[in-house]
Coordinates of C-alpha atoms in Angstrom, one line a residue:
M7 CA 1.4 -16.1 -23.7
P8 CA 4.3 -14.1 -26.0
S9 CA 8.2 -15.6 -26.2
P10 CA 10.4 -14.0 -24.3
G11 CA 13.7 -13.3 -25.0
L12 CA 16.1 -16.1 -23.4
L13 CA 19.8 -15.3 -23.6
V14 CA 22.3 -17.4 -23.2
L15 CA 25.6 -16.0 -21.9
F16 CA 29.0 -17.8 -21.9
G17 CA 32.3 -17.7 -20.5
S18 CA 34.3 -19.7 -22.8
Q19 CA 38.4 -20.9 -22.5
T20 CA 38.8 -23.0 -25.3
G21 CA 35.6 -22.8 -27.2
T22 CA 33.6 -25.5 -25.7
A23 CA 31.5 -23.6 -23.6
Q24 CA 30.8 -20.9 -26.2
D25 CA 30.3 -24.1 -28.8
V26 CA 27.4 -25.6 -25.8
S27 CA 25.9 -22.0 -25.9
E28 CA 25.6 -22.5 -29.9
R29 CA 24.1 -25.5 -29.8
L30 CA 21.4 -24.0 -26.7
G31 CA 20.7 -21.3 -29.5
R32 CA 19.8 -23.2 -32.2
E33 CA 17.9 -26.2 -29.7
A34 CA 15.8 -22.7 -28.8
R35 CA 15.1 -21.7 -32.4
R36 CA 14.2 -25.4 -33.1
R37 CA 11.6 -24.6 -29.8
R38 CA 10.6 -21.5 -32.1
L39 CA 12.2 -19.0 -28.5
E40 CA 14.2 -16.2 -30.0
C41 CA 17.5 -15.9 -28.6
R42 CA 20.6 -13.9 -28.2
V43 CA 24.2 -15.8 -27.4
Q44 CA 26.8 -13.9 -26.3
A45 CA 29.6 -14.0 -24.6
L46 CA 29.4 -12.5 -20.9
D47 CA 32.4 -10.2 -21.2
S48 CA 29.9 -8.5 -24.5
Y49 CA 27.0 -8.4 -22.5
S50 CA 25.8 -5.0 -20.8
V51 CA 25.5 -6.6 -17.3
V52 CA 23.5 -3.5 -16.0
N53 CA 20.5 -5.4 -18.4
L54 CA 20.0 -8.2 -16.6
I55 CA 17.8 -7.4 -14.3
R56 CA 15.6 -6.5 -17.3
E57 CA 16.6 -10.7 -18.2
P58 CA 13.5 -12.9 -17.5
L59 CA 14.9 -16.6 -18.9
V60 CA 19.0 -16.4 -18.7
I61 CA 21.0 -19.6 -19.3
F62 CA 24.8 -19.0 -18.1
V63 CA 27.5 -21.8 -19.8
C64 CA 30.0 -21.3 -17.7
A65 CA 33.8 -23.1 -17.7
T66 CA 36.6 -22.8 -14.8
A67 CA 40.4 -22.4 -16.7
G68 CA 43.3 -22.5 -14.6
Q69 CA 43.1 -23.3 -11.2
G70 CA 40.0 -22.5 -10.2
D71 CA 39.3 -19.1 -12.3
P72 CA 36.5 -17.5 -14.4
P73 CA 37.5 -17.2 -18.5
D74 CA 39.6 -14.4 -19.4
N75 CA 35.7 -13.7 -22.1
M76 CA 33.6 -12.9 -18.6
K77 CA 36.6 -11.4 -15.8
N78 CA 34.7 -8.5 -16.3
F79 CA 31.1 -10.0 -16.0
W80 CA 32.9 -11.9 -12.3
R81 CA 34.1 -8.3 -10.6
F82 CA 30.7 -7.0 -11.4
I83 CA 28.4 -10.0 -9.7
F84 CA 30.5 -10.0 -7.1
R85 CA 30.4 -6.4 -5.9
K86 CA 28.6 -6.2 -2.6
N87 CA 26.6 -3.7 -3.0
L88 CA 24.0 -5.5 -5.2
P89 CA 20.8 -5.7 -3.4
P90 CA 19.4 -8.8 -2.8
T91 CA 15.8 -8.7 -5.0
S92 CA 18.1 -7.8 -8.0
L93 CA 17.5 -10.3 -10.0
C94 CA 13.9 -11.3 -8.7
Q95 CA 12.3 -10.9 -12.1
T96 CA 15.1 -13.9 -13.4
D97 CA 14.4 -17.4 -14.7
F98 CA 18.2 -19.0 -14.7
A99 CA 20.1 -21.8 -15.0
V100 CA 24.0 -22.5 -15.0
L101 CA 25.5 -25.2 -17.3
G102 CA 28.8 -25.9 -16.1
L103 CA 32.1 -27.0 -17.7
G104 CA 35.6 -28.6 -16.1
D105 CA 37.6 -31.2 -15.5
S106 CA 37.4 -33.7 -12.3
S107 CA 41.5 -34.2 -12.4
Y108 CA 41.7 -30.5 -10.8
A109 CA 40.8 -30.0 -7.5
K110 CA 38.1 -27.1 -8.2
F111 CA 36.5 -28.8 -10.4
N112 CA 33.5 -26.6 -12.0
F113 CA 34.5 -23.7 -9.2
V114 CA 33.4 -21.2 -11.6
A115 CA 29.6 -22.7 -12.2
K116 CA 28.8 -23.9 -8.9
K117 CA 30.0 -20.4 -7.7
L118 CA 28.1 -18.4 -10.1
H119 CA 25.3 -20.3 -9.3
R120 CA 25.0 -19.6 -5.3
R121 CA 25.4 -15.5 -6.4
L122 CA 22.6 -16.0 -8.8
L123 CA 20.3 -17.1 -5.8
Q124 CA 21.3 -14.8 -3.2
L125 CA 20.7 -12.2 -5.4
G126 CA 17.1 -13.0 -5.7
G127 CA 17.3 -15.1 -9.3
R128 CA 15.2 -18.1 -9.8
A129 CA 17.1 -21.6 -10.5
L130 CA 15.6 -23.5 -13.3
L131 CA 17.7 -26.9 -12.5
P132 CA 20.1 -27.4 -10.4
V133 CA 23.7 -27.0 -11.8
C134 CA 25.2 -28.7 -14.9
L135 CA 28.5 -30.1 -14.3
G136 CA 29.9 -31.1 -17.4
N137 CA 33.0 -33.2 -16.9
D138 CA 36.3 -33.6 -19.5
Q139 CA 36.9 -37.1 -18.0
H140 CA 34.0 -38.5 -18.6
E141 CA 34.3 -40.9 -20.9
L142 CA 31.6 -39.4 -22.8
G143 CA 33.5 -36.3 -22.2
P144 CA 30.8 -33.3 -20.5
D145 CA 28.1 -34.8 -23.2
A146 CA 27.2 -37.2 -20.5
A147 CA 25.7 -35.0 -18.0
I148 CA 24.7 -32.1 -20.5
D149 CA 22.1 -34.0 -23.0
P150 CA 20.2 -35.2 -19.7
W151 CA 20.2 -31.8 -18.2
L152 CA 19.1 -30.2 -21.7
H153 CA 16.4 -32.9 -21.8
D154 CA 15.1 -31.6 -18.4
L155 CA 15.7 -27.5 -19.3
W156 CA 13.6 -27.8 -22.3
E157 CA 10.8 -29.1 -20.3
K158 CA 10.9 -26.7 -17.2
V159 CA 11.5 -23.9 -20.4
L160 CA 8.2 -25.1 -22.3
A161 CA 6.4 -25.6 -19.8
L162 CA 6.5 -21.6 -19.3
Y163 CA 6.4 -20.6 -23.1
P164 CA 5.1 -23.4 -24.6
V165 CA 5.9 -23.6 -28.3
P166 CA 2.9 -22.3 -30.6
L167 CA 0.4 -25.2 -32.1
D168 CA 0.5 -23.9 -35.5
L169 CA 4.5 -23.6 -35.8
G170 CA 5.3 -27.0 -33.3
V171 CA 9.1 -27.8 -33.5
I172 CA 11.6 -27.8 -36.0
P173 CA 12.6 -31.4 -36.1
A174 CA 16.1 -31.9 -35.6
G175 CA 16.9 -33.5 -39.5
V176 CA 15.7 -30.2 -40.7
P177 CA 18.6 -27.5 -41.1
L178 CA 18.1 -24.1 -39.3
P179 CA 19.0 -21.6 -41.9
P180 CA 22.6 -20.2 -41.7
K181 CA 23.6 -17.2 -40.7
F182 CA 25.3 -15.8 -43.4
T183 CA 24.4 -16.1 -47.2
V184 CA 27.5 -16.1 -49.4
H185 CA 27.4 -14.3 -52.3
F186 CA 30.4 -15.7 -54.6
L187 CA 31.5 -12.6 -57.1
P188 CA 31.7 -13.0 -61.0
E189 CA 34.8 -11.0 -61.0
A190 CA 38.1 -11.2 -58.3
P191 CA 38.6 -7.8 -57.1
M192 CA 41.6 -6.2 -56.0
I193 CA 42.2 -7.6 -52.7
R194 CA 45.1 -7.8 -50.5
S195 CA 43.9 -11.4 -49.1
E196 CA 46.8 -12.8 -47.2
E197 CA 46.1 -9.7 -45.0
Q198 CA 44.4 -10.3 -42.1
P199 CA 41.1 -7.1 -42.3
G200 CA 42.6 -4.1 -39.7
A201 CA 46.2 -6.1 -38.9
S202 CA 48.4 -3.1 -40.0
T203 CA 52.1 -2.8 -39.0
D204 CA 51.1 0.8 -38.1
P205 CA 47.6 0.5 -36.2
P206 CA 45.7 3.9 -34.3
G207 CA 44.9 2.3 -31.8
P208 CA 46.6 0.1 -29.5
P209 CA 46.6 -3.8 -30.9
S210 CA 43.4 -6.1 -30.7
E211 CA 41.9 -9.3 -32.2
Q212 CA 39.5 -7.1 -34.2
Q213 CA 42.8 -4.9 -35.2
P214 CA 46.4 -7.1 -34.6
F215 CA 50.0 -6.1 -35.2
L216 CA 51.7 -7.9 -37.9
A217 CA 54.7 -8.1 -36.2
P218 CA 57.9 -8.8 -37.8
M219 CA 60.0 -12.0 -37.1
V220 CA 62.8 -11.3 -36.0
S221 CA 64.8 -15.1 -35.1
N222 CA 63.3 -18.5 -34.2
E223 CA 65.9 -20.8 -32.4
R224 CA 65.1 -24.0 -31.1
V225 CA 66.4 -23.6 -27.5
T226 CA 66.8 -27.8 -26.8
G227 CA 69.3 -30.4 -28.0
P228 CA 69.3 -32.2 -30.7
S229 CA 69.0 -35.0 -29.2
H230 CA 65.5 -33.5 -27.0
F231 CA 62.4 -35.9 -28.0
Q232 CA 60.5 -32.4 -27.6
D233 CA 61.8 -29.3 -30.3
V234 CA 61.3 -25.7 -28.4
R235 CA 61.3 -22.4 -30.0
L236 CA 62.9 -19.2 -28.8
I237 CA 61.2 -16.7 -30.8
E238 CA 61.6 -13.4 -31.0
F239 CA 59.5 -10.3 -32.8
D240 CA 60.1 -6.1 -33.6
I241 CA 57.5 -4.4 -32.0
T242 CA 58.9 -1.1 -33.2
G243 CA 55.8 1.4 -33.5
S244 CA 53.1 -0.9 -32.5
G245 CA 52.2 0.6 -29.8
L246 CA 52.2 -2.2 -28.1
S247 CA 53.2 -2.2 -24.1
F248 CA 53.5 -5.4 -21.5
A249 CA 55.0 -5.6 -18.2
A250 CA 55.8 -9.4 -16.2
G251 CA 52.7 -11.8 -16.3
D252 CA 51.6 -10.2 -19.9
V253 CA 50.6 -12.7 -22.2
V254 CA 50.4 -11.7 -26.0
L255 CA 48.2 -13.7 -28.8
I256 CA 48.5 -15.2 -31.4
L257 CA 45.7 -16.1 -34.9
P258 CA 47.8 -19.0 -36.8
E259 CA 47.0 -20.0 -40.4
N260 CA 46.2 -23.5 -41.6
A261 CA 49.0 -25.4 -43.3
A262 CA 48.9 -24.7 -46.8
S263 CA 48.2 -28.6 -48.2
H264 CA 45.5 -28.6 -46.1
T265 CA 43.8 -25.1 -47.2
Q266 CA 44.5 -27.1 -50.6
Q267 CA 43.2 -30.5 -49.8
F268 CA 40.1 -28.4 -48.2
C269 CA 39.2 -26.6 -51.4
Q270 CA 39.4 -30.0 -53.1
V271 CA 36.9 -31.8 -51.1
L272 CA 34.2 -29.5 -51.2
G273 CA 35.4 -28.5 -54.7
L274 CA 35.9 -25.0 -53.9
D275 CA 37.5 -22.4 -56.2
P276 CA 40.6 -21.3 -54.0
A277 CA 40.8 -17.9 -55.8
Q278 CA 37.2 -17.0 -56.2
T279 CA 35.8 -14.1 -54.1
F280 CA 32.8 -13.9 -52.1
T281 CA 30.9 -11.9 -49.5
L282 CA 29.2 -12.5 -47.1
L283 CA 25.4 -10.9 -45.8
P284 CA 24.2 -11.8 -42.2
Q285 CA 21.1 -13.6 -42.6
E286 CA 20.1 -12.8 -38.5
P287 CA 19.3 -9.0 -37.1
G288 CA 21.8 -8.0 -34.6
V289 CA 24.4 -10.7 -36.1
P290 CA 27.6 -8.7 -37.9
C291 CA 30.4 -10.2 -40.3
P292 CA 32.8 -11.8 -38.2
A293 CA 35.5 -8.7 -37.9
R294 CA 38.4 -10.9 -38.8
L295 CA 36.9 -11.4 -42.4
P296 CA 38.0 -8.8 -45.1
Q297 CA 34.7 -7.7 -47.7
P298 CA 34.6 -9.0 -50.5
C299 CA 37.3 -12.2 -49.2
S300 CA 39.0 -15.4 -51.6
V301 CA 38.3 -18.6 -50.4
R302 CA 41.9 -19.2 -50.0
H303 CA 42.1 -16.8 -46.9
L304 CA 38.5 -18.0 -45.4
V305 CA 40.2 -21.3 -45.2
S306 CA 43.4 -20.2 -44.3
H307 CA 43.2 -17.5 -42.0
Y308 CA 39.6 -18.2 -40.6
L309 CA 38.1 -21.8 -40.9
D310 CA 40.1 -23.7 -38.1
I311 CA 40.3 -26.9 -40.5
A312 CA 42.3 -28.9 -37.8
S313 CA 40.5 -28.7 -35.3
V314 CA 38.7 -30.8 -33.7
P315 CA 35.0 -31.6 -34.3
R316 CA 32.5 -31.6 -31.6
R317 CA 29.1 -33.0 -31.9
S318 CA 27.4 -30.5 -33.2
F319 CA 29.7 -30.5 -36.1
F320 CA 28.5 -33.9 -37.1
E321 CA 24.3 -32.5 -36.3
L322 CA 24.7 -30.0 -38.7
L323 CA 26.9 -31.8 -41.7
A324 CA 24.0 -34.8 -41.3
C325 CA 21.3 -32.7 -42.4
L326 CA 23.3 -31.2 -45.0
S327 CA 24.0 -34.7 -46.2
P328 CA 22.5 -35.5 -49.7
H329 CA 24.3 -39.6 -49.5
E330 CA 22.1 -42.3 -47.9
L331 CA 24.9 -44.1 -46.4
E332 CA 26.7 -41.1 -45.1
R333 CA 24.1 -39.2 -43.5
E334 CA 23.3 -42.4 -41.2
K335 CA 26.3 -42.6 -40.1
L336 CA 26.8 -38.8 -39.0
L337 CA 23.1 -39.1 -37.6
Y338 CA 24.5 -41.7 -35.2
F339 CA 27.4 -40.3 -34.4
S340 CA 25.3 -36.9 -33.2
S341 CA 22.9 -39.1 -31.3
P342 CA 22.9 -40.0 -27.9
Q343 CA 23.3 -43.6 -28.2
G344 CA 26.8 -43.1 -30.9
Q345 CA 29.0 -41.1 -28.6
E346 CA 30.6 -43.8 -27.5
E347 CA 31.3 -44.6 -31.6
L348 CA 32.3 -40.6 -31.8
Y349 CA 34.8 -40.6 -29.2
A350 CA 36.5 -43.8 -30.5
Y351 CA 36.1 -42.1 -34.3
C352 CA 37.1 -38.5 -33.2
S353 CA 37.9 -37.5 -29.8
Q354 CA 40.5 -40.0 -28.8
P355 CA 43.0 -40.0 -31.9
R356 CA 42.7 -36.4 -32.4
R357 CA 40.6 -36.6 -35.5
T358 CA 40.0 -33.0 -37.3
I359 CA 37.5 -31.6 -39.4
L360 CA 39.0 -32.0 -42.7
E361 CA 40.0 -35.5 -42.4
V362 CA 36.4 -36.3 -41.1
L363 CA 35.3 -34.7 -44.8
C364 CA 37.4 -37.1 -46.6
D365 CA 35.8 -39.6 -45.1
F366 CA 32.1 -38.8 -46.2
P367 CA 33.4 -37.1 -49.6
H368 CA 29.6 -37.1 -51.1
T369 CA 28.6 -34.9 -48.0
A370 CA 31.5 -32.5 -47.9
G371 CA 31.0 -32.1 -51.8
A372 CA 27.3 -31.2 -51.5
I373 CA 28.1 -28.7 -48.3
P374 CA 26.6 -25.2 -49.5
A375 CA 28.8 -22.8 -49.0
D376 CA 26.5 -21.0 -47.1
Y377 CA 26.8 -23.1 -44.2
L378 CA 30.7 -23.0 -43.8
L379 CA 30.3 -20.8 -41.0
D380 CA 28.2 -22.4 -39.5
L381 CA 29.6 -25.8 -40.2
I382 CA 33.3 -25.2 -38.8
P383 CA 34.4 -22.6 -36.2
P384 CA 37.2 -19.7 -36.6
I385 CA 40.8 -20.3 -35.4
R386 CA 41.2 -18.8 -32.0
P387 CA 43.9 -17.3 -30.8
R388 CA 46.6 -18.6 -28.7
A389 CA 48.1 -17.3 -25.8
F390 CA 51.6 -17.9 -25.1
S391 CA 53.6 -16.1 -21.9
I392 CA 55.8 -13.7 -23.2
A393 CA 59.4 -14.2 -21.9
S394 CA 61.1 -10.6 -22.4
S395 CA 60.7 -7.3 -20.4
L396 CA 61.3 -4.1 -22.2
L397 CA 63.6 -2.3 -19.9
A398 CA 65.9 -5.5 -20.9
R399 CA 64.9 -5.5 -24.8
P400 CA 63.0 -2.0 -26.0
S401 CA 61.0 -3.1 -29.1
R402 CA 61.0 -6.2 -28.5
L403 CA 58.8 -9.9 -28.0
Q404 CA 60.4 -12.6 -27.0
I405 CA 57.8 -16.3 -25.9
L406 CA 59.3 -19.5 -25.5
V407 CA 57.0 -21.9 -28.0
A408 CA 56.2 -25.7 -27.4
V409 CA 55.7 -27.3 -30.8
V410 CA 53.2 -29.8 -30.4
Q411 CA 53.4 -33.0 -32.0
Y412 CA 52.1 -36.5 -30.6
Q413 CA 51.5 -39.5 -32.4
T414 CA 47.9 -41.5 -32.1
R415 CA 46.6 -44.5 -34.3
L416 CA 46.2 -42.4 -37.2
K417 CA 48.8 -42.5 -39.7
E418 CA 49.3 -39.1 -39.6
R419 CA 51.4 -37.8 -36.6
R420 CA 49.1 -34.3 -34.3
R421 CA 50.5 -31.4 -34.7
G422 CA 49.4 -28.1 -32.8
L423 CA 48.3 -25.7 -35.1
C424 CA 50.2 -22.3 -33.9
S425 CA 53.0 -23.9 -32.8
S426 CA 53.9 -25.9 -35.4
W427 CA 52.7 -23.1 -37.7
L428 CA 55.2 -20.7 -36.1
A429 CA 58.2 -23.5 -36.1
S430 CA 57.4 -23.5 -40.0
L431 CA 58.5 -19.8 -40.2
D432 CA 61.7 -18.5 -41.0
P433 CA 63.0 -15.0 -41.5
G434 CA 66.0 -16.1 -42.8
Q435 CA 64.1 -17.4 -46.1
G436 CA 62.6 -13.5 -46.1
P437 CA 60.0 -10.8 -44.1
V438 CA 57.7 -12.9 -42.2
Q439 CA 55.0 -11.0 -40.2
V440 CA 52.9 -12.2 -37.2
P441 CA 48.9 -11.2 -36.4
L442 CA 49.7 -10.6 -32.6
W443 CA 48.2 -8.4 -29.4
V444 CA 48.8 -8.4 -25.6
R445 CA 46.7 -8.6 -22.7
P446 CA 47.6 -8.7 -18.8
G447 CA 47.9 -12.4 -17.5
G448 CA 47.2 -13.7 -14.4
L449 CA 50.7 -12.8 -12.8
T450 CA 51.5 -8.9 -10.8
F451 CA 54.8 -8.6 -9.2
P452 CA 54.8 -6.8 -5.8
E453 CA 55.4 -2.9 -6.4
T454 CA 57.7 -2.6 -3.3
P455 CA 61.3 -3.2 -4.4
D456 CA 62.4 -5.1 -1.7
T457 CA 59.8 -7.6 -1.1
P458 CA 61.4 -11.1 -2.8
V459 CA 59.4 -13.1 -5.2
I460 CA 59.6 -16.8 -5.8
M461 CA 59.4 -18.5 -8.6
V462 CA 58.5 -22.1 -9.3
G463 CA 58.5 -22.6 -13.3
P464 CA 59.2 -26.4 -14.7
G465 CA 59.3 -26.8 -18.1
T466 CA 58.3 -24.0 -20.5
G467 CA 56.2 -22.9 -17.6
V468 CA 59.9 -20.4 -16.8
A469 CA 58.9 -17.8 -19.2
P470 CA 56.9 -14.9 -17.2
F471 CA 59.5 -15.7 -15.0
R472 CA 63.0 -14.8 -17.7
A473 CA 60.5 -11.2 -18.2
A474 CA 60.2 -10.7 -14.5
V475 CA 63.8 -11.2 -13.8
Q476 CA 64.7 -9.6 -16.7
E477 CA 62.3 -6.6 -15.7
R478 CA 63.3 -6.9 -12.0
V479 CA 67.3 -6.8 -12.5
A480 CA 66.8 -3.9 -14.7
Q481 CA 65.0 -2.2 -11.8
G482 CA 68.2 -2.8 -9.4
R483 CA 65.2 -5.6 -7.6
N484 CA 67.1 -8.4 -5.9
G485 CA 65.4 -10.8 -3.6
N486 CA 64.6 -12.7 -7.1
F487 CA 64.2 -16.7 -6.5
L488 CA 63.5 -19.5 -9.2
F489 CA 62.9 -22.9 -9.3
F490 CA 63.4 -24.1 -12.6
G491 CA 63.2 -27.8 -13.4
C492 CA 63.6 -29.8 -16.7
R493 CA 64.8 -33.1 -17.8
S494 CA 68.5 -32.7 -18.4
R495 CA 71.0 -29.5 -18.3
H496 CA 72.4 -30.6 -21.3
Q497 CA 68.8 -30.8 -23.6
D498 CA 66.5 -28.4 -21.9
F499 CA 67.7 -26.1 -19.6
Y500 CA 66.1 -22.9 -21.1
W501 CA 68.2 -20.2 -20.7
G502 CA 70.6 -21.5 -18.4
A503 CA 73.7 -19.6 -18.9
E504 CA 71.5 -16.0 -18.3
W505 CA 70.6 -17.6 -15.2
L506 CA 74.0 -18.9 -14.3
D507 CA 75.2 -15.0 -15.1
L508 CA 72.8 -13.7 -13.1
E509 CA 73.8 -15.6 -10.4
K510 CA 77.3 -14.8 -10.3
R511 CA 76.3 -10.9 -10.3
G512 CA 74.2 -11.7 -7.2
C513 CA 70.8 -10.4 -8.7
L514 CA 69.3 -14.2 -8.7
T515 CA 69.3 -16.9 -6.4
L516 CA 68.8 -20.2 -8.9
F517 CA 67.6 -23.6 -8.2
T518 CA 67.7 -26.4 -9.8
A519 CA 65.7 -30.1 -10.9
F520 CA 67.3 -32.1 -13.1
S521 CA 64.8 -34.7 -13.0
R522 CA 66.8 -37.3 -15.5
E523 CA 70.2 -36.7 -14.6
Q524 CA 70.4 -39.2 -11.3
E525 CA 68.3 -43.0 -11.2
Q526 CA 65.6 -41.2 -8.3
K527 CA 63.9 -38.4 -10.2
V528 CA 63.8 -34.8 -8.7
Y529 CA 61.1 -32.8 -9.6
V530 CA 60.5 -28.8 -8.2
Q531 CA 58.5 -30.0 -5.2
H532 CA 61.4 -32.2 -4.3
R533 CA 63.4 -28.6 -4.4
I534 CA 60.8 -26.9 -2.1
R535 CA 60.4 -29.4 0.4
E536 CA 64.6 -29.6 0.5
L537 CA 64.9 -25.8 0.8
G538 CA 61.7 -25.6 3.2
P539 CA 63.9 -23.0 6.2
L540 CA 64.8 -20.9 3.1
V541 CA 60.8 -21.0 1.6
W542 CA 59.6 -20.8 5.0
E543 CA 61.5 -17.4 6.3
L544 CA 61.2 -15.7 2.9
L545 CA 57.4 -15.9 3.2
E546 CA 56.6 -16.0 6.9
H547 CA 59.3 -13.2 7.9
R548 CA 59.8 -11.5 5.2
G549 CA 56.6 -10.8 3.0
A550 CA 57.5 -13.2 -0.3
Y551 CA 55.3 -13.8 -2.8
F552 CA 55.1 -17.2 -4.4
Y553 CA 54.2 -17.7 -8.2
L554 CA 53.9 -20.6 -10.3
A555 CA 53.5 -21.1 -14.0
G556 CA 53.5 -24.4 -16.7
N557 CA 51.6 -27.8 -16.5
A558 CA 48.2 -27.8 -14.8
K559 CA 48.4 -31.8 -14.8
C560 CA 49.7 -32.8 -11.4
M561 CA 52.3 -30.2 -10.7
P562 CA 50.7 -27.5 -9.2
A563 CA 48.8 -30.1 -6.6
D564 CA 52.6 -30.8 -6.0
V565 CA 53.6 -28.2 -5.3
S566 CA 51.5 -26.9 -3.3
E567 CA 51.4 -30.1 -1.0
A568 CA 55.1 -29.4 -1.0
L569 CA 54.2 -25.5 0.5
T570 CA 52.0 -27.3 3.1
S571 CA 54.7 -29.3 4.2
V572 CA 56.9 -26.6 4.8
F573 CA 54.7 -24.8 6.5
R574 CA 54.0 -27.9 9.0
E575 CA 57.3 -28.7 9.8
E576 CA 59.0 -24.8 9.8
G577 CA 56.2 -23.3 10.2
G578 CA 55.0 -25.8 13.9
L579 CA 51.4 -25.2 11.9
S580 CA 48.7 -28.7 12.1
S581 CA 47.6 -29.5 8.9
P582 CA 44.2 -27.1 8.9
D583 CA 46.1 -24.5 10.1
A584 CA 48.7 -25.2 7.1
G585 CA 45.8 -25.6 4.3
A586 CA 44.3 -22.2 6.0
Y587 CA 48.3 -20.7 5.5
L588 CA 48.6 -21.5 1.9
A589 CA 44.9 -19.7 1.4
R590 CA 45.5 -17.3 2.7
L591 CA 48.5 -16.6 0.9
Q592 CA 46.3 -17.2 -2.1
R593 CA 43.4 -15.0 -1.1
T594 CA 45.9 -12.0 -0.8
L595 CA 47.5 -12.5 -4.0
R596 CA 51.0 -13.6 -1.9
F597 CA 50.4 -17.1 -3.7
Q598 CA 49.7 -16.3 -7.8
S599 CA 49.3 -19.3 -10.6
E600 CA 49.0 -19.1 -14.8
T601 CA 48.6 -23.1 -15.6
W602 CA 48.1 -25.1 -18.3
A603 CA 47.0 -27.9 -20.1

């Protein structure tokens, strides 16, 4: 029987689901199966009824939300008018990626699996529930699931006897070949291709706007443990428009010292230029890379050498290694038996791709340039809540950025790529431009002018509510209630003077929780309980909307628990009814959250 086209569709927020999907694609090709790997929203979903074999790889984002690159698919697949026999020709399997510390663990994968069955699809396997909290990470569930998956697939579509399976130690052909040019042409390799200070259409990932940075100000006290920046961009002539709750995406760069070190370890000349030639039909060259391109531009703007490598990195690196001892170690790291040691070496201390390559110098020096784009993932854009309104600050866009820095057992401090890069930029020393674009966020605010809004934004979670308050005040809308929490009013009370001034003017009602200013720590959830009568009055009798933004770890669950406590005590509801009341608020979008890890 001829091999069908295996289709792998992924919804990925941080890149893990994409990485797993590409692993599936490689394993399929080793078994001589044709395979396409695509983001769900880049696939024409109406063609799904003609696909014989589909693997869905889905992360769960935030509080049970689908990732951004599958939201259109999600809306389509849950349309009520789809016939129950839509997928009766399709075999499928669903692989989920989640974190069991969150209430809605793998919610997207479970719900999708049920929906595909409702539409007539035939499940090859039960849904796979990959778990970030497992000591070995999601691979602990994925490895045995994939073993079973290939057994099922090969029973349906056996490998041709005359070809056989391509062994794991043999590298698959690269996706691109690199053709170095004898002389460097005149190219402006420092710029993003397609990026422009005057784009013809709305800025996007393929065509970001190069926004001049106007200011970069530290807004935490000098003795505060965390460096938090208020950064402002000039977006004059960009065509960008946004509303409260929207987010801006920013493409960061690698540090110049890391770019130089990477080129030294791999024996690359940063000034050398090249062109890329795709080796697979239907695979275009990356839109973010100019043609021709310099090695310096490739490394500084595209290859994510500061990321923590995934297991697939070690698998390919082992295939490419000419050094026996190093290859042996790399093979062990990429094997199921070596996952505990790989976790201790790599994931736990957050060792980067660059640092791993420095630890395996003989292998690094022998990596063919053709494999660079297979080996190292692209730098992903980072999303920030927009912290300003165009109604209050026309032609300006502000963000609040906590600079990520922490220590592990490794000597060098770990630094967040984007936040550290942004913090290093100083518009006072000369013009600075940052590639960015805007997309809708997870928060939408009521159109009706007399509907109150309750906003809970501890720490940098207050950023989208600064935009909302500015927008609503400019529109003459009162009924703005803000719960803000931080450690100290003197160290990290973001926009404190602005909030107090708005309160004096009658435009805002502010409730603060300064957790470290008294012996007993006080957080926003404590203030919500204290102000239970007001919260209940606003929600039950005045139709208020409730918003929550900030760290996703404990705070959302604590705030939800505080709310259900208010519903019980002030509304006289039983525990099940209080939970149902909260679920109804969520279902009708009167409770919305935007949280991040």
